[in-house]
Short mmCIF file of C-alpha atoms (C1' of nucleotides) in Angstrom, two decimals:
data_model
loop_
_atom_site.label_atom_id
_atom_site.label_comp_id
_atom_site.label_asym_id
_atom_site.label_seq_id
_atom_site.Cartn_x
_atom_site.Cartn_y
_atom_site.Cartn_z
CA MET M 1 -5.68 -24.06 -21.74
CA THR M 2 -6.82 -22.90 -18.06
CA PHE M 3 -5.11 -20.36 -15.95
CA VAL M 4 -4.00 -23.00 -13.07
CA ASP M 5 -2.55 -25.59 -16.11
CA GLN M 6 -1.11 -23.11 -17.73
CA SER M 7 0.62 -21.54 -14.44
CA ILE M 8 1.58 -25.31 -12.93
CA LYS M 9 3.37 -25.26 -16.88
CA ILE M 10 5.10 -22.01 -15.56
CA LEU M 11 6.48 -22.98 -12.40
CA LYS M 12 8.35 -26.45 -14.06
CA LYS M 13 10.01 -24.28 -17.66
CA ASN M 14 11.18 -22.32 -14.12
CA LYS M 15 12.82 -25.29 -12.05
CA TYR M 16 9.82 -24.99 -9.02
CA LYS M 17 8.10 -26.81 -7.16
CA ILE M 18 4.59 -28.52 -7.67
CA THR M 19 3.75 -28.52 -4.05
CA GLY M 20 0.39 -28.06 -1.68
CA PRO M 21 0.03 -24.75 -0.70
CA ARG M 22 1.28 -23.12 -4.25
CA MET M 23 -1.83 -25.68 -5.82
CA ALA M 24 -4.07 -23.99 -3.04
CA VAL M 25 -3.45 -20.40 -3.85
CA LEU M 26 -3.23 -20.91 -8.00
CA ASN M 27 -7.02 -22.38 -7.02
CA VAL M 28 -8.45 -19.49 -4.58
CA LEU M 29 -6.49 -16.65 -7.24
CA GLU M 30 -8.83 -18.63 -10.13
CA GLU M 31 -12.18 -17.69 -9.21
CA ALA M 32 -10.73 -14.52 -8.07
CA LYS M 33 -12.72 -11.15 -9.36
CA ILE M 34 -11.73 -8.87 -6.77
CA PRO M 35 -7.64 -8.33 -5.38
CA LEU M 36 -6.96 -10.49 -2.77
CA SER M 37 -4.17 -10.02 0.05
CA ALA M 38 -2.74 -13.03 1.32
CA TYR M 39 -4.16 -13.20 4.43
CA ASP M 40 -7.66 -13.26 2.75
CA ILE M 41 -6.12 -16.33 0.24
CA GLU M 42 -5.85 -18.02 4.24
CA GLU M 43 -8.84 -17.98 4.63
CA HIS M 44 -10.07 -19.04 0.78
CA VAL M 45 -7.89 -21.79 0.91
CA PRO M 46 -10.00 -25.38 2.15
CA GLU M 47 -10.06 -25.81 5.69
CA HIS M 48 -8.67 -28.89 6.29
CA ILE M 49 -5.31 -27.92 4.40
CA PRO M 50 -4.92 -25.24 6.43
CA ILE M 51 -1.93 -22.73 5.37
CA ASN M 52 0.46 -20.63 6.62
CA VAL M 53 -0.07 -16.95 5.87
CA VAL M 54 4.49 -16.73 5.79
CA THR M 55 3.97 -19.59 3.36
CA ILE M 56 1.19 -17.90 1.34
CA TYR M 57 3.48 -14.62 0.73
CA ARG M 58 6.27 -16.52 -0.37
CA VAL M 59 4.40 -17.89 -2.63
CA LEU M 60 3.10 -14.91 -3.90
CA ASP M 61 5.99 -14.05 -4.30
CA VAL M 62 7.27 -16.19 -6.80
CA PHE M 63 3.72 -16.12 -8.93
CA GLU M 64 4.96 -11.98 -8.76
CA THR M 65 7.94 -13.14 -10.44
CA LEU M 66 6.83 -15.81 -12.88
CA ASN M 67 4.51 -13.25 -13.90
CA ILE M 68 1.55 -15.56 -12.76
CA ILE M 69 -0.03 -13.19 -11.21
CA HIS M 70 -0.46 -8.80 -10.37
CA LYS M 71 -0.09 -7.09 -6.94
CA VAL M 72 -2.93 -4.24 -7.03
CA HIS M 73 -0.70 -1.63 -5.56
CA THR M 74 -3.91 0.31 -4.80
CA LYS M 75 -5.89 -2.27 -3.23
CA GLU M 76 -3.24 -4.52 -1.42
CA GLY M 77 -4.49 -7.54 -3.24
CA TYR M 78 -3.08 -9.70 -5.43
CA VAL M 79 -4.39 -10.62 -8.78
CA ARG M 80 -4.71 -14.04 -11.13
CA CYS M 81 -2.53 -12.49 -14.40
CA ASP M 82 -5.25 -12.81 -17.87
CA PHE M 83 -3.13 -15.02 -19.99
CA GLU M 84 -5.42 -13.88 -22.59
CA LEU M 85 -3.41 -10.42 -22.73
CA GLN M 86 -0.36 -10.42 -24.92
CA LYS M 87 2.67 -8.97 -22.62
CA GLY M 88 2.76 -5.40 -22.85
CA CYS M 89 1.92 -3.34 -19.89
CA HIS M 90 -0.62 -5.01 -17.11
CA SER M 91 -2.58 -2.38 -16.26
CA PHE M 92 -5.43 -2.47 -14.28
CA ALA M 93 -9.46 -1.02 -14.03
CA ILE M 94 -10.93 -1.23 -10.60
CA CYS M 95 -14.04 -0.30 -9.40
CA ASN M 96 -14.02 1.94 -5.93
CA LYS M 97 -17.40 0.33 -5.35
CA CYS M 98 -17.54 -3.29 -6.11
CA GLY M 99 -13.82 -3.74 -5.98
CA ARG M 100 -14.07 -5.81 -9.11
CA ALA M 101 -10.27 -5.52 -10.92
CA ASP M 102 -10.18 -6.34 -14.50
CA GLU M 103 -6.47 -6.24 -16.11
CA PHE M 104 -6.12 -4.87 -19.45
CA LEU M 105 -3.60 -4.29 -21.98
CA GLN M 106 -2.41 -1.26 -23.45
CA GLU M 107 -1.42 -2.03 -27.14
CA LYS M 108 0.13 1.22 -27.62
CA CYS M 109 2.14 2.50 -24.00
CA ASP M 110 2.82 5.45 -24.29
CA LEU M 111 3.88 5.87 -20.67
CA LYS M 112 7.93 5.40 -21.08
CA SER M 113 8.40 7.99 -23.90
CA THR M 114 5.83 10.31 -21.43
CA LEU M 115 9.06 11.20 -19.11
CA PRO M 116 10.74 13.96 -19.72
CA LYS M 117 14.08 13.98 -20.47
CA LYS M 118 15.54 15.50 -17.74
CA LEU M 119 14.20 12.04 -15.24
CA ALA M 120 16.86 10.67 -17.12
CA TYR M 121 15.50 7.00 -15.40
CA LYS M 122 16.02 3.57 -16.82
CA SER M 123 12.70 2.64 -16.40
CA LEU M 124 12.41 -1.24 -16.44
CA SER M 125 9.17 -2.02 -15.19
CA HIS M 126 5.45 0.33 -14.53
CA ILE M 127 2.50 -0.14 -13.17
CA SER M 128 -0.87 1.58 -14.00
CA GLU M 129 -4.12 1.32 -11.59
CA LEU M 130 -7.35 3.44 -12.66
CA SER M 131 -9.68 3.79 -10.14
CA GLY M 132 -13.92 4.31 -11.56
CA LEU M 133 -16.65 2.91 -11.39
CA CYS M 134 -17.53 -1.05 -13.70
CA GLU M 135 -20.76 -1.47 -15.45
CA GLN M 136 -22.67 -3.10 -12.52
CA CYS M 137 -21.81 -0.56 -10.32
CA ALA M 138 -21.91 3.00 -12.33
CA MET A 1 5.36 30.66 -4.57
CA THR A 2 6.87 27.82 -2.51
CA PHE A 3 4.93 24.21 -1.87
CA VAL A 4 4.29 25.66 1.46
CA ASP A 5 3.02 29.06 0.37
CA GLN A 6 0.54 27.55 -2.22
CA SER A 7 -0.67 25.06 -0.32
CA ILE A 8 -2.00 27.49 2.56
CA LYS A 9 -3.53 29.13 0.17
CA ILE A 10 -4.95 26.04 -1.33
CA LEU A 11 -5.95 25.19 2.40
CA LYS A 12 -8.08 28.76 3.34
CA LYS A 13 -9.94 28.74 -0.10
CA ASN A 14 -11.64 26.20 1.22
CA LYS A 15 -12.11 26.39 4.25
CA TYR A 16 -9.89 24.51 6.44
CA LYS A 17 -8.10 25.50 9.27
CA ILE A 18 -3.74 26.32 9.58
CA THR A 19 -2.93 24.15 11.68
CA GLY A 20 0.24 22.98 14.17
CA PRO A 21 0.56 19.50 12.97
CA ARG A 22 -1.10 20.48 8.95
CA MET A 23 2.25 23.00 8.93
CA ALA A 24 4.49 20.57 10.83
CA VAL A 25 3.42 17.98 8.06
CA LEU A 26 3.85 20.91 5.08
CA ASN A 27 7.72 21.65 6.18
CA VAL A 28 8.57 17.96 6.04
CA LEU A 29 7.11 17.25 2.50
CA GLU A 30 8.83 20.25 1.65
CA GLU A 31 12.12 18.78 1.93
CA ALA A 32 11.45 15.07 1.07
CA LYS A 33 12.46 14.20 -2.10
CA ILE A 34 11.46 10.21 -1.10
CA PRO A 35 7.90 8.93 -0.57
CA LEU A 36 7.40 9.59 3.37
CA SER A 37 4.87 6.93 4.79
CA ALA A 38 2.97 8.88 8.35
CA TYR A 39 4.92 6.88 10.66
CA ASP A 40 8.59 8.69 8.83
CA ILE A 41 6.37 12.35 8.69
CA GLU A 42 5.76 11.06 12.54
CA GLU A 43 10.18 10.93 13.14
CA HIS A 44 11.20 13.81 11.06
CA VAL A 45 8.92 16.28 12.93
CA PRO A 46 10.56 18.87 15.42
CA GLU A 47 10.81 17.33 18.90
CA HIS A 48 9.79 19.86 20.74
CA ILE A 49 6.45 19.74 18.28
CA PRO A 50 5.56 15.94 19.05
CA ILE A 51 1.84 15.01 16.29
CA ASN A 52 -0.15 11.53 17.09
CA VAL A 53 0.59 8.98 14.01
CA VAL A 54 -3.32 8.93 13.70
CA THR A 55 -3.92 12.51 13.35
CA ILE A 56 -0.90 12.78 10.83
CA TYR A 57 -3.10 10.32 8.93
CA ARG A 58 -6.37 12.84 9.15
CA VAL A 59 -4.00 15.52 7.57
CA LEU A 60 -2.32 13.26 4.94
CA ASP A 61 -6.30 12.84 3.75
CA VAL A 62 -6.96 16.42 4.20
CA PHE A 63 -4.15 17.40 2.25
CA GLU A 64 -4.32 14.00 -0.52
CA THR A 65 -8.21 15.12 -1.30
CA LEU A 66 -6.69 18.72 -2.29
CA ASN A 67 -4.28 17.82 -4.21
CA ILE A 68 -1.47 19.22 -2.20
CA ILE A 69 0.39 15.71 -1.41
CA HIS A 70 -0.28 11.80 -4.04
CA LYS A 71 0.06 9.07 -2.36
CA VAL A 72 2.58 6.69 -4.21
CA HIS A 73 1.31 3.35 -3.86
CA THR A 74 4.19 0.89 -4.76
CA LYS A 75 5.64 2.58 -2.49
CA GLU A 76 3.79 2.88 0.51
CA GLY A 77 3.86 6.84 0.98
CA TYR A 78 3.61 10.26 0.42
CA VAL A 79 4.96 13.30 -1.50
CA ARG A 80 4.59 16.75 -1.86
CA CYS A 81 2.83 17.57 -5.22
CA ASP A 82 5.19 19.56 -7.89
CA PHE A 83 2.75 22.34 -8.61
CA GLU A 84 5.30 23.47 -11.23
CA LEU A 85 3.41 20.73 -13.14
CA GLN A 86 0.22 21.70 -15.13
CA LYS A 87 -3.56 19.86 -13.87
CA GLY A 88 -3.32 16.53 -15.31
CA CYS A 89 -1.86 12.92 -15.67
CA HIS A 90 -0.31 12.44 -11.93
CA SER A 91 2.72 10.45 -12.44
CA PHE A 92 5.75 8.84 -10.97
CA ALA A 93 9.45 7.82 -11.67
CA ILE A 94 10.77 5.94 -9.09
CA CYS A 95 13.96 4.81 -8.12
CA ASN A 96 14.75 1.02 -7.07
CA LYS A 97 17.71 1.62 -5.73
CA CYS A 98 17.68 5.86 -3.33
CA GLY A 99 14.02 5.97 -3.45
CA ARG A 100 13.70 8.93 -5.00
CA ALA A 101 10.34 10.07 -6.20
CA ASP A 102 9.92 12.46 -9.39
CA GLU A 103 6.55 13.61 -10.31
CA PHE A 104 5.79 14.44 -13.66
CA LEU A 105 3.22 15.04 -16.71
CA GLN A 106 2.02 12.86 -19.02
CA GLU A 107 0.86 16.07 -21.82
CA LYS A 108 -1.12 13.62 -24.44
CA CYS A 109 -1.99 10.68 -21.27
CA ASP A 110 -3.79 8.07 -23.06
CA LEU A 111 -4.59 5.75 -20.53
CA LYS A 112 -8.39 6.04 -20.12
CA SER A 113 -8.76 5.53 -24.39
CA THR A 114 -6.44 2.22 -23.85
CA LEU A 115 -9.27 0.98 -21.57
CA PRO A 116 -11.18 -1.49 -23.79
CA LYS A 117 -14.55 -0.85 -24.69
CA LYS A 118 -16.28 -4.05 -23.44
CA LEU A 119 -14.89 -3.06 -19.50
CA ALA A 120 -17.39 -0.01 -19.60
CA TYR A 121 -16.12 1.83 -16.96
CA LYS A 122 -16.70 5.27 -15.70
CA SER A 123 -13.29 6.01 -14.87
CA LEU A 124 -12.37 9.10 -12.41
CA SER A 125 -9.13 8.64 -11.60
CA HIS A 126 -6.45 6.39 -12.37
CA ILE A 127 -1.93 6.94 -11.10
CA SER A 128 0.98 5.31 -12.95
CA GLU A 129 4.17 4.48 -11.35
CA LEU A 130 7.32 4.27 -13.01
CA SER A 131 10.21 1.76 -11.50
CA GLY A 132 14.24 2.43 -12.66
CA LEU A 133 17.06 3.90 -11.86
CA CYS A 134 17.33 7.69 -11.24
CA GLU A 135 20.61 9.21 -12.98
CA GLN A 136 22.51 9.02 -9.97
CA CYS A 137 22.04 5.50 -9.30
CA ALA A 138 21.89 3.87 -12.83
"C1'" DT G 1 14.75 -44.98 -3.00
"C1'" DT G 2 17.05 -42.08 -1.82
"C1'" DA G 3 19.68 -37.40 -1.40
"C1'" DT G 4 19.36 -33.34 -1.32
"C1'" DA G 5 18.18 -28.25 -2.77
"C1'" DA G 6 13.97 -26.37 -1.89
"C1'" DA G 7 9.99 -24.68 0.37
"C1'" DT G 8 7.14 -24.70 4.43
"C1'" DG G 9 6.17 -23.89 9.27
"C1'" DC G 10 6.34 -21.55 13.44
"C1'" DA G 11 7.19 -17.81 16.65
"C1'" DA G 12 8.28 -12.97 16.76
"C1'" DT G 13 8.10 -8.93 15.47
"C1'" DA G 14 7.76 -4.48 12.02
"C1'" DA G 15 5.05 -1.56 9.77
"C1'" DT G 16 1.51 0.40 7.96
"C1'" DA G 17 -4.14 1.94 8.62
"C1'" DT G 18 -8.18 1.97 11.21
"C1'" DT G 19 -11.75 3.25 15.00
"C1'" DT G 20 -14.03 5.39 18.66
"C1'" DT G 21 -14.90 8.37 22.08
"C1'" DA G 22 -13.00 12.48 24.59
"C1'" DT G 23 -11.01 16.75 24.60
"C1'" DT G 24 -8.88 20.99 22.91
"C1'" DT G 25 -7.96 24.41 19.84
"C1'" DG G 26 -8.42 28.61 15.40
"C1'" DA G 27 -10.35 32.25 14.10
"C1'" DA G 28 -14.83 34.30 13.13
"C1'" DT G 29 -17.75 37.16 15.95
"C1'" DT G 30 -18.90 40.66 19.14
"C1'" DA I 1 -10.09 40.91 24.26
"C1'" DA I 2 -13.22 37.33 25.76
"C1'" DT I 3 -16.66 34.60 24.22
"C1'" DT I 4 -17.98 30.40 21.08
"C1'" DC I 5 -18.65 26.33 18.42
"C1'" DA I 6 -16.99 23.71 14.73
"C1'" DA I 7 -13.32 21.71 13.38
"C1'" DA I 8 -9.28 19.58 14.90
"C1'" DT I 9 -6.19 16.71 17.62
"C1'" DA I 10 -4.97 13.56 21.42
"C1'" DA I 11 -5.13 9.01 22.87
"C1'" DA I 12 -5.92 4.05 23.39
"C1'" DA I 13 -7.12 0.15 21.67
"C1'" DT I 14 -7.44 -2.85 17.09
"C1'" DA I 15 -6.92 -4.32 12.74
"C1'" DT I 16 -4.46 -5.22 8.68
"C1'" DT I 17 -0.17 -6.54 5.87
"C1'" DA I 18 4.23 -7.66 6.19
"C1'" DT I 19 8.98 -9.37 7.21
"C1'" DT I 20 13.17 -12.75 9.77
"C1'" DG I 21 15.20 -16.50 11.87
"C1'" DC I 22 15.45 -21.05 12.40
"C1'" DA I 23 13.96 -25.85 12.46
"C1'" DT I 24 11.90 -29.21 9.95
"C1'" DT I 25 9.71 -31.56 6.26
"C1'" DT I 26 9.10 -32.65 0.99
"C1'" DA I 27 9.19 -32.70 -4.56
"C1'" DT I 28 11.74 -34.30 -7.11
"C1'" DA I 29 16.28 -35.97 -10.33
"C1'" DA I 30 19.17 -39.68 -9.95
#
DNA sequence: TTATAAATGCAATAATATTTTATTTGAATT
DNA sequence: AATTCAAATAAAATATTATTGCATTTATAA
């Protein structure tokens, strides 16, 4: 099942409408290898169906909530979720040279357990981003 | 040894000058519990010694290079380094309510080892940010 | 097919960040 | 204490990322 199909399924399941802007953003992110900003996405959308950037931000908000996409904070951009991965810790390996971002799973994630006892946080979520050089750029 | 003194020591060791703007930024960050943007810092600097925001960005760049401060990417802000911690993985626990950010050490950090073999990245650095509620806000 | 909640468009604005060029200054040296 | 100059800063313009409020349109359930 493709990324787009899987995403549509998730949208419907959660009572969100299938709209033009949402489909356009899904199609752009399906192909992207590097994190794209809302403005990047605006440029990649086919010229005959222009979308307001504000709309793109709102679409991205919904997609993030549904875990259809993830925000790569160190790059201020968004990438599609890799549905092949199981639910768990969504982490990214990011290439400093070409910008490529690969999602990967931390099967045995111990981040929460490393939080010192004296920091009594009720933790809800976390993100790990690793910067380096991908195979091609190394 | 205070954060400011330790920072001065590191600046001198690396042949950077001790200047007004650098001292002002150090003094602001020494007290801050939450990540501050360059513009936040500009507002916190004493009124009788205004600093250009561009200068603050450049000061922050140097400080980041020297690991005197860290950027909290999920908040687009900067916090002082906690020199009490040993060198290693600088991670943050961030409160979603009050914004507080506590640096903590992952003694046995396994992030790099969780990167799948097929992603042949040469990893250089990484950041982990955990969002939740601190003891006061929980 | 129609009613309506949800989604979008538009305009304005805020917040964060960078580039270029000219000027000033910290501190090493004399 | 005066001199010197690489290093640091200021200023102005511009780029990039993000949000808010309100009017209008649309996807879909009934």
